[in-house]
PDB file of C-alpha atoms and ligand atoms in Angstrom:
ATOM      1  CA  MET A 954       6.215   7.269  19.361  1.00 83.00           C
ATOM      2  CA  THR A 955       3.133   6.700  17.205  1.00 92.00           C
ATOM      3  CA  ARG A 956       2.525   3.231  15.760  1.00 96.00           C
ATOM      4  CA  LEU A 957      -0.109   4.457  13.335  1.00 98.00           C
ATOM      5  CA  VAL A 958       0.163   3.029   9.803  1.00 98.00           C
ATOM      6  CA  PHE A 959      -1.889   4.004   6.763  1.00 98.00           C
ATOM      7  CA  VAL A 960      -2.664   1.245   4.242  1.00 99.00           C
ATOM      8  CA  LEU A 961      -3.635   2.979   0.986  1.00 99.00           C
ATOM      9  CA  ASN A 962      -5.099   1.356  -2.103  1.00 98.00           C
ATOM     10  CA  GLY A 963      -5.499   2.893  -5.531  1.00 98.00           C
ATOM     11  CA  PRO A 964      -7.969   2.554  -8.384  1.00 98.00           C
ATOM     12  CA  ASN A 965      -9.972  -0.580  -9.136  1.00 97.00           C
ATOM     13  CA  LEU A 966      -8.738  -2.448  -6.062  1.00 97.00           C
ATOM     14  CA  ASN A 967     -12.338  -2.259  -4.796  1.00 97.00           C
ATOM     15  CA  LEU A 968     -12.976  -4.977  -7.421  1.00 96.00           C
ATOM     16  CA  LEU A 969     -10.508  -7.381  -5.833  1.00 97.00           C
ATOM     17  CA  GLY A 970     -11.866 -10.929  -5.705  1.00 93.00           C
ATOM     18  CA  GLN A 971     -14.575 -10.143  -8.252  1.00 88.00           C
ATOM     19  CA  ARG A 972     -12.542 -10.051 -11.506  1.00 82.00           C
ATOM     20  CA  GLN A 973      -9.251 -11.485 -12.830  1.00 85.00           C
ATOM     21  CA  PRO A 974      -8.678 -13.963  -9.967  1.00 86.00           C
ATOM     22  CA  HIS A 975      -5.892 -15.596 -12.000  1.00 88.00           C
ATOM     23  CA  ILE A 976      -3.908 -12.362 -11.508  1.00 89.00           C
ATOM     24  CA  TYR A 977      -5.150 -10.971  -8.196  1.00 91.00           C
ATOM     25  CA  GLY A 978      -6.552 -14.008  -6.363  1.00 84.00           C
ATOM     26  CA  HIS A 979      -9.922 -14.628  -4.751  1.00 91.00           C
ATOM     27  CA  GLU A 980      -9.661 -12.442  -1.650  1.00 95.00           C
ATOM     28  CA  THR A 981     -11.759  -9.287  -1.612  1.00 97.00           C
ATOM     29  CA  LEU A 982     -10.451  -5.936  -0.364  1.00 98.00           C
ATOM     30  CA  ALA A 983     -12.582  -6.457   2.756  1.00 98.00           C
ATOM     31  CA  ASP A 984     -10.694  -9.753   3.327  1.00 98.00           C
ATOM     32  CA  VAL A 985      -7.382  -7.912   2.895  1.00 98.00           C
ATOM     33  CA  GLU A 986      -8.484  -5.271   5.389  1.00 98.00           C
ATOM     34  CA  ALA A 987      -9.504  -7.949   7.899  1.00 98.00           C
ATOM     35  CA  ASP A 988      -6.113  -9.691   7.486  1.00 98.00           C
ATOM     36  CA  CYS A 989      -4.318  -6.363   7.950  1.00 98.00           C
ATOM     37  CA  ARG A 990      -6.320  -5.578  11.106  1.00 98.00           C
ATOM     38  CA  ARG A 991      -5.500  -9.003  12.578  1.00 98.00           C
ATOM     39  CA  ILE A 992      -1.766  -8.596  11.886  1.00 98.00           C
ATOM     40  CA  ALA A 993      -1.824  -4.994  13.114  1.00 98.00           C
ATOM     41  CA  GLN A 994      -3.261  -6.124  16.433  1.00 98.00           C
ATOM     42  CA  GLU A 995      -0.544  -8.766  16.755  1.00 98.00           C
ATOM     43  CA  LEU A 996       2.131  -6.150  15.954  1.00 98.00           C
ATOM     44  CA  ARG A 997       0.570  -3.437  18.161  1.00 97.00           C
ATOM     45  CA  LEU A 998       0.038  -1.160  15.159  1.00 98.00           C
ATOM     46  CA  GLU A 999      -2.864   1.222  14.796  1.00 98.00           C
ATOM     47  CA  LEU A1000      -4.335   1.079  11.286  1.00 98.00           C
ATOM     48  CA  ARG A1001      -6.105   3.331   8.813  1.00 98.00           C
ATOM     49  CA  PHE A1002      -7.190   1.389   5.729  1.00 98.00           C
ATOM     50  CA  HIS A1003      -8.428   3.237   2.630  1.00 98.00           C
ATOM     51  CA  GLN A1004      -9.152   2.688  -1.056  1.00 98.00           C
ATOM     52  CA  SER A1005      -9.997   5.254  -3.702  1.00 98.00           C
ATOM     53  CA  ASN A1006     -10.356   5.481  -7.449  1.00 98.00           C
ATOM     54  CA  ARG A1007      -9.446   9.198  -7.232  1.00 98.00           C
ATOM     55  CA  GLU A1008      -5.835  10.330  -7.241  1.00 98.00           C
ATOM     56  CA  TYR A1009      -6.485  13.407  -5.079  1.00 98.00           C
ATOM     57  CA  GLU A1010      -7.983  11.283  -2.300  1.00 98.00           C
ATOM     58  CA  VAL A1011      -4.856   9.135  -2.142  1.00 98.00           C
ATOM     59  CA  ILE A1012      -2.790  12.335  -1.985  1.00 98.00           C
ATOM     60  CA  ASP A1013      -4.990  13.777   0.791  1.00 98.00           C
ATOM     61  CA  TRP A1014      -4.524  10.584   2.860  1.00 98.00           C
ATOM     62  CA  ILE A1015      -0.754  10.845   2.418  1.00 98.00           C
ATOM     63  CA  HIS A1016      -0.985  14.442   3.697  1.00 98.00           C
ATOM     64  CA  GLU A1017      -3.029  13.204   6.667  1.00 98.00           C
ATOM     65  CA  ALA A1018      -0.389  10.528   7.325  1.00 98.00           C
ATOM     66  CA  ARG A1019       2.308  13.255   7.389  1.00 97.00           C
ATOM     67  CA  GLU A1020       0.672  14.712  10.479  1.00 95.00           C
ATOM     68  CA  SER A1021       0.168  11.512  12.410  1.00 96.00           C
ATOM     69  CA  ALA A1022       1.613   8.278  11.035  1.00 98.00           C
ATOM     70  CA  ALA A1023       4.849   6.330  11.318  1.00 98.00           C
ATOM     71  CA  GLY A1024       4.383   4.390   8.114  1.00 98.00           C
ATOM     72  CA  ILE A1025       2.506   4.051   4.858  1.00 98.00           C
ATOM     73  CA  VAL A1026       1.864   0.785   3.033  1.00 99.00           C
ATOM     74  CA  ILE A1027       0.654   1.729  -0.413  1.00 99.00           C
ATOM     75  CA  ASN A1028      -0.645  -0.215  -3.378  1.00 98.00           C
ATOM     76  CA  PRO A1029      -1.092   2.707  -5.777  1.00 98.00           C
ATOM     77  CA  ALA A1030      -2.444   0.309  -8.461  1.00 98.00           C
ATOM     78  CA  ALA A1031      -2.292   1.989 -11.898  1.00 98.00           C
ATOM     79  CA  PHE A1032      -1.181   5.292 -10.305  1.00 98.00           C
ATOM     80  CA  THR A1033       2.121   3.494  -9.619  1.00 98.00           C
ATOM     81  CA  HIS A1034       3.046   3.880 -13.252  1.00 98.00           C
ATOM     82  CA  THR A1035       1.660   7.371 -13.881  1.00 98.00           C
ATOM     83  CA  SER A1036       1.566   9.558 -10.808  1.00 98.00           C
ATOM     84  CA  VAL A1037       4.279  12.120 -10.169  1.00 98.00           C
ATOM     85  CA  ALA A1038       1.752  13.759  -7.811  1.00 98.00           C
ATOM     86  CA  ILE A1039       1.651  10.710  -5.520  1.00 99.00           C
ATOM     87  CA  LEU A1040       5.457  10.509  -5.617  1.00 99.00           C
ATOM     88  CA  ASP A1041       5.661  14.210  -4.659  1.00 98.00           C
ATOM     89  CA  ALA A1042       3.248  13.660  -1.762  1.00 98.00           C
ATOM     90  CA  LEU A1043       5.192  10.619  -0.519  1.00 98.00           C
ATOM     91  CA  ASN A1044       8.417  12.636  -0.685  1.00 98.00           C
ATOM     92  CA  THR A1045       6.960  14.951   1.988  1.00 98.00           C
ATOM     93  CA  PHE A1046       6.302  12.015   4.342  1.00 98.00           C
ATOM     94  CA  GLU A1047       9.075  11.302   6.834  1.00 97.00           C
ATOM     95  CA  GLY A1048       8.167   7.782   7.980  1.00 98.00           C
ATOM     96  CA  THR A1049       8.575   4.385   6.354  1.00 98.00           C
ATOM     97  CA  VAL A1050       6.967   3.799   2.956  1.00 98.00           C
ATOM     98  CA  ILE A1051       6.420   0.281   1.640  1.00 98.00           C
ATOM     99  CA  GLU A1052       5.093  -0.157  -1.909  1.00 98.00           C
ATOM    100  CA  CYS A1053       3.031  -3.297  -2.266  1.00 98.00           C
ATOM    101  CA  HIS A1054       1.747  -5.004  -5.415  1.00 98.00           C
ATOM    102  CA  ILE A1055      -0.346  -8.144  -5.393  1.00 97.00           C
ATOM    103  CA  SER A1056       0.957  -9.347  -8.753  1.00 97.00           C
ATOM    104  CA  ASN A1057       4.559  -9.560  -9.901  1.00 98.00           C
ATOM    105  CA  VAL A1058       4.546  -6.426 -12.018  1.00 98.00           C
ATOM    106  CA  HIS A1059       7.934  -7.377 -13.520  1.00 98.00           C
ATOM    107  CA  LYS A1060       6.438 -10.499 -15.073  1.00 97.00           C
ATOM    108  CA  ARG A1061       3.741  -8.419 -16.789  1.00 97.00           C
ATOM    109  CA  GLU A1062       3.522  -5.735 -19.506  1.00 98.00           C
ATOM    110  CA  ALA A1063       6.516  -3.401 -19.885  1.00 98.00           C
ATOM    111  CA  PHE A1064       4.481  -0.343 -18.797  1.00 98.00           C
ATOM    112  CA  ARG A1065       4.095  -1.950 -15.354  1.00 98.00           C
ATOM    113  CA  HIS A1066       7.864  -2.264 -14.895  1.00 98.00           C
ATOM    114  CA  HIS A1067       8.334   1.397 -14.069  1.00 98.00           C
ATOM    115  CA  SER A1068       7.130   2.804 -10.765  1.00 98.00           C
ATOM    116  CA  TYR A1069       7.287   6.467  -9.744  1.00 98.00           C
ATOM    117  CA  VAL A1070       6.530   5.390  -6.183  1.00 98.00           C
ATOM    118  CA  SER A1071       9.644   3.172  -6.047  1.00 98.00           C
ATOM    119  CA  LEU A1072      11.752   6.348  -6.187  1.00 98.00           C
ATOM    120  CA  ARG A1073      10.546   7.012  -2.605  1.00 98.00           C
ATOM    121  CA  ALA A1074       9.668   3.573  -1.237  1.00 98.00           C
ATOM    122  CA  ASP A1075      11.919   2.119   1.458  1.00 98.00           C
ATOM    123  CA  GLY A1076      10.876  -1.349   0.313  1.00 98.00           C
ATOM    124  CA  VAL A1077       8.885  -2.893  -2.516  1.00 98.00           C
ATOM    125  CA  ILE A1078       6.824  -6.075  -2.432  1.00 98.00           C
ATOM    126  CA  ALA A1079       5.423  -7.632  -5.614  1.00 98.00           C
ATOM    127  CA  GLY A1080       4.051 -11.029  -6.516  1.00 98.00           C
ATOM    128  CA  PHE A1081       3.254 -12.326  -3.021  1.00 97.00           C
ATOM    129  CA  GLY A1082      -0.488 -12.017  -3.594  1.00 97.00           C
ATOM    130  CA  THR A1083      -2.486 -10.306  -0.886  1.00 97.00           C
ATOM    131  CA  GLN A1084      -0.036 -11.758   1.667  1.00 97.00           C
ATOM    132  CA  GLY A1085       2.245  -8.905   0.589  1.00 98.00           C
ATOM    133  CA  TYR A1086       0.241  -6.476   2.737  1.00 98.00           C
ATOM    134  CA  GLN A1087       0.950  -8.555   5.841  1.00 98.00           C
ATOM    135  CA  LEU A1088       4.660  -8.729   5.010  1.00 98.00           C
ATOM    136  CA  ALA A1089       4.706  -4.973   4.504  1.00 98.00           C
ATOM    137  CA  LEU A1090       3.096  -4.363   7.916  1.00 98.00           C
ATOM    138  CA  ARG A1091       5.633  -6.709   9.539  1.00 98.00           C
ATOM    139  CA  ARG A1092       8.450  -4.692   7.985  1.00 98.00           C
ATOM    140  CA  VAL A1093       7.019  -1.364   9.221  1.00 98.00           C
ATOM    141  CA  ALA A1094       6.624  -2.817  12.739  1.00 98.00           C
ATOM    142  CA  LYS A1095      10.187  -4.191  12.733  1.00 98.00           C
ATOM    143  CA  LEU A1096      11.644  -0.824  11.719  1.00 97.00           C
ATOM    144  CA  LEU A1097       9.566   0.898  14.428  1.00 97.00           C
ATOM    145  CA  ASP A1098      10.739  -1.623  17.044  1.00 95.00           C
ATOM    146  CA  GLU A1099      14.352  -1.090  15.997  1.00 95.00           C
ATOM    147  CA  LYS A1100      13.924   2.692  16.316  1.00 92.00           C
ATOM    148  CA  ALA A1101      12.377   2.333  19.767  1.00 91.00           C
ATOM    149  CA  ASN A1102      15.241   0.137  21.136  1.00 85.00           C
TER     150      ASN A1102
HETATM  151  O1  CA2 B  55      -0.405  -6.028  -8.672  1.00 62.20           O
HETATM  152  C1  CA2 B  55      -0.891  -5.007  -8.155  1.00 62.20           C
HETATM  153  O2  CA2 B  55      -1.220  -4.936  -7.000  1.00 62.20           O
HETATM  154  C2  CA2 B  55      -1.146  -3.777  -9.038  1.00 62.20           C
HETATM  155  O3  CA2 B  55      -0.830  -2.616  -8.278  1.00 62.20           O
HETATM  156  C3  CA2 B  55      -2.618  -3.807  -9.383  1.00 62.20           C
HETATM  157  C4  CA2 B  55      -3.046  -2.718 -10.357  1.00 62.20           C
HETATM  158  C5  CA2 B  55      -2.133  -2.670 -11.580  1.00 62.20           C
HETATM  159  O4  CA2 B  55      -2.458  -1.556 -12.382  1.00 62.20           O
HETATM  160  C6  CA2 B  55      -0.663  -2.589 -11.175  1.00 62.20           C
HETATM  161  O5  CA2 B  55       0.116  -2.606 -12.349  1.00 62.20           O
HETATM  162  C7  CA2 B  55      -0.289  -3.758 -10.298  1.00 62.20           C
HETATM  163  C8  CA2 B  55      -4.470  -2.960 -10.837  1.00 62.20           C
HETATM  164  C9  CA2 B  55      -5.475  -3.003  -9.741  1.00 62.20           C
HETATM  165  C10 CA2 B  55      -6.773  -3.425 -10.329  1.00 62.20           C
HETATM  166  O6  CA2 B  55      -7.352  -4.334  -9.446  1.00 62.20           O
HETATM  167  C11 CA2 B  55      -8.288  -5.177  -9.944  1.00 62.20           C
HETATM  168  C12 CA2 B  55      -8.685  -6.165  -9.099  1.00 62.20           C
HETATM  169  C13 CA2 B  55      -9.607  -7.077  -9.522  1.00 62.20           C
HETATM  170  C14 CA2 B  55     -10.157  -6.972 -10.765  1.00 62.20           C
HETATM  171  C15 CA2 B  55      -9.770  -5.961 -11.603  1.00 62.20           C
HETATM  172  C16 CA2 B  55      -8.832  -5.050 -11.188  1.00 62.20           C
END
């Protein structure tokens, strides 16, 4: 069985570490990717790591994951709260989906409290900083290991 996992990041996350460190911390997206690659190696996961400011690109990566991947870790950023299209794409994916937010969206503005993606996600992580990505990958690996045994 494949151990390929897509880590997908939505709009403005390319600015991570450069703005609003009180909300999102000091790590850059390149740091997050490096952390994910280290954990993936430990967990024997193969990784595709992407970020886009364009909704259709996120959707296209979900379609690509449908063909090949066992899991998706997704921080849809602002698309979380707006995108029925990303929800529809995730609903066609048969593997594990973990939604990951750096900040605790429930402690923030009311418009961040609703997530379309949560209607599909198998698990949701929020407020653990960039460490949330590592926890999400651990969860995907654990579910894969359980399926294999
Ligand atoms: O907490 C998260 O991870 C969010 O998904 C981040 C999104 C926000 O719209 C969600 O409500 C919660 C925003 C990502 C923007 O990232 C930036 C990073 C650094 C500086 C500016 C924006």
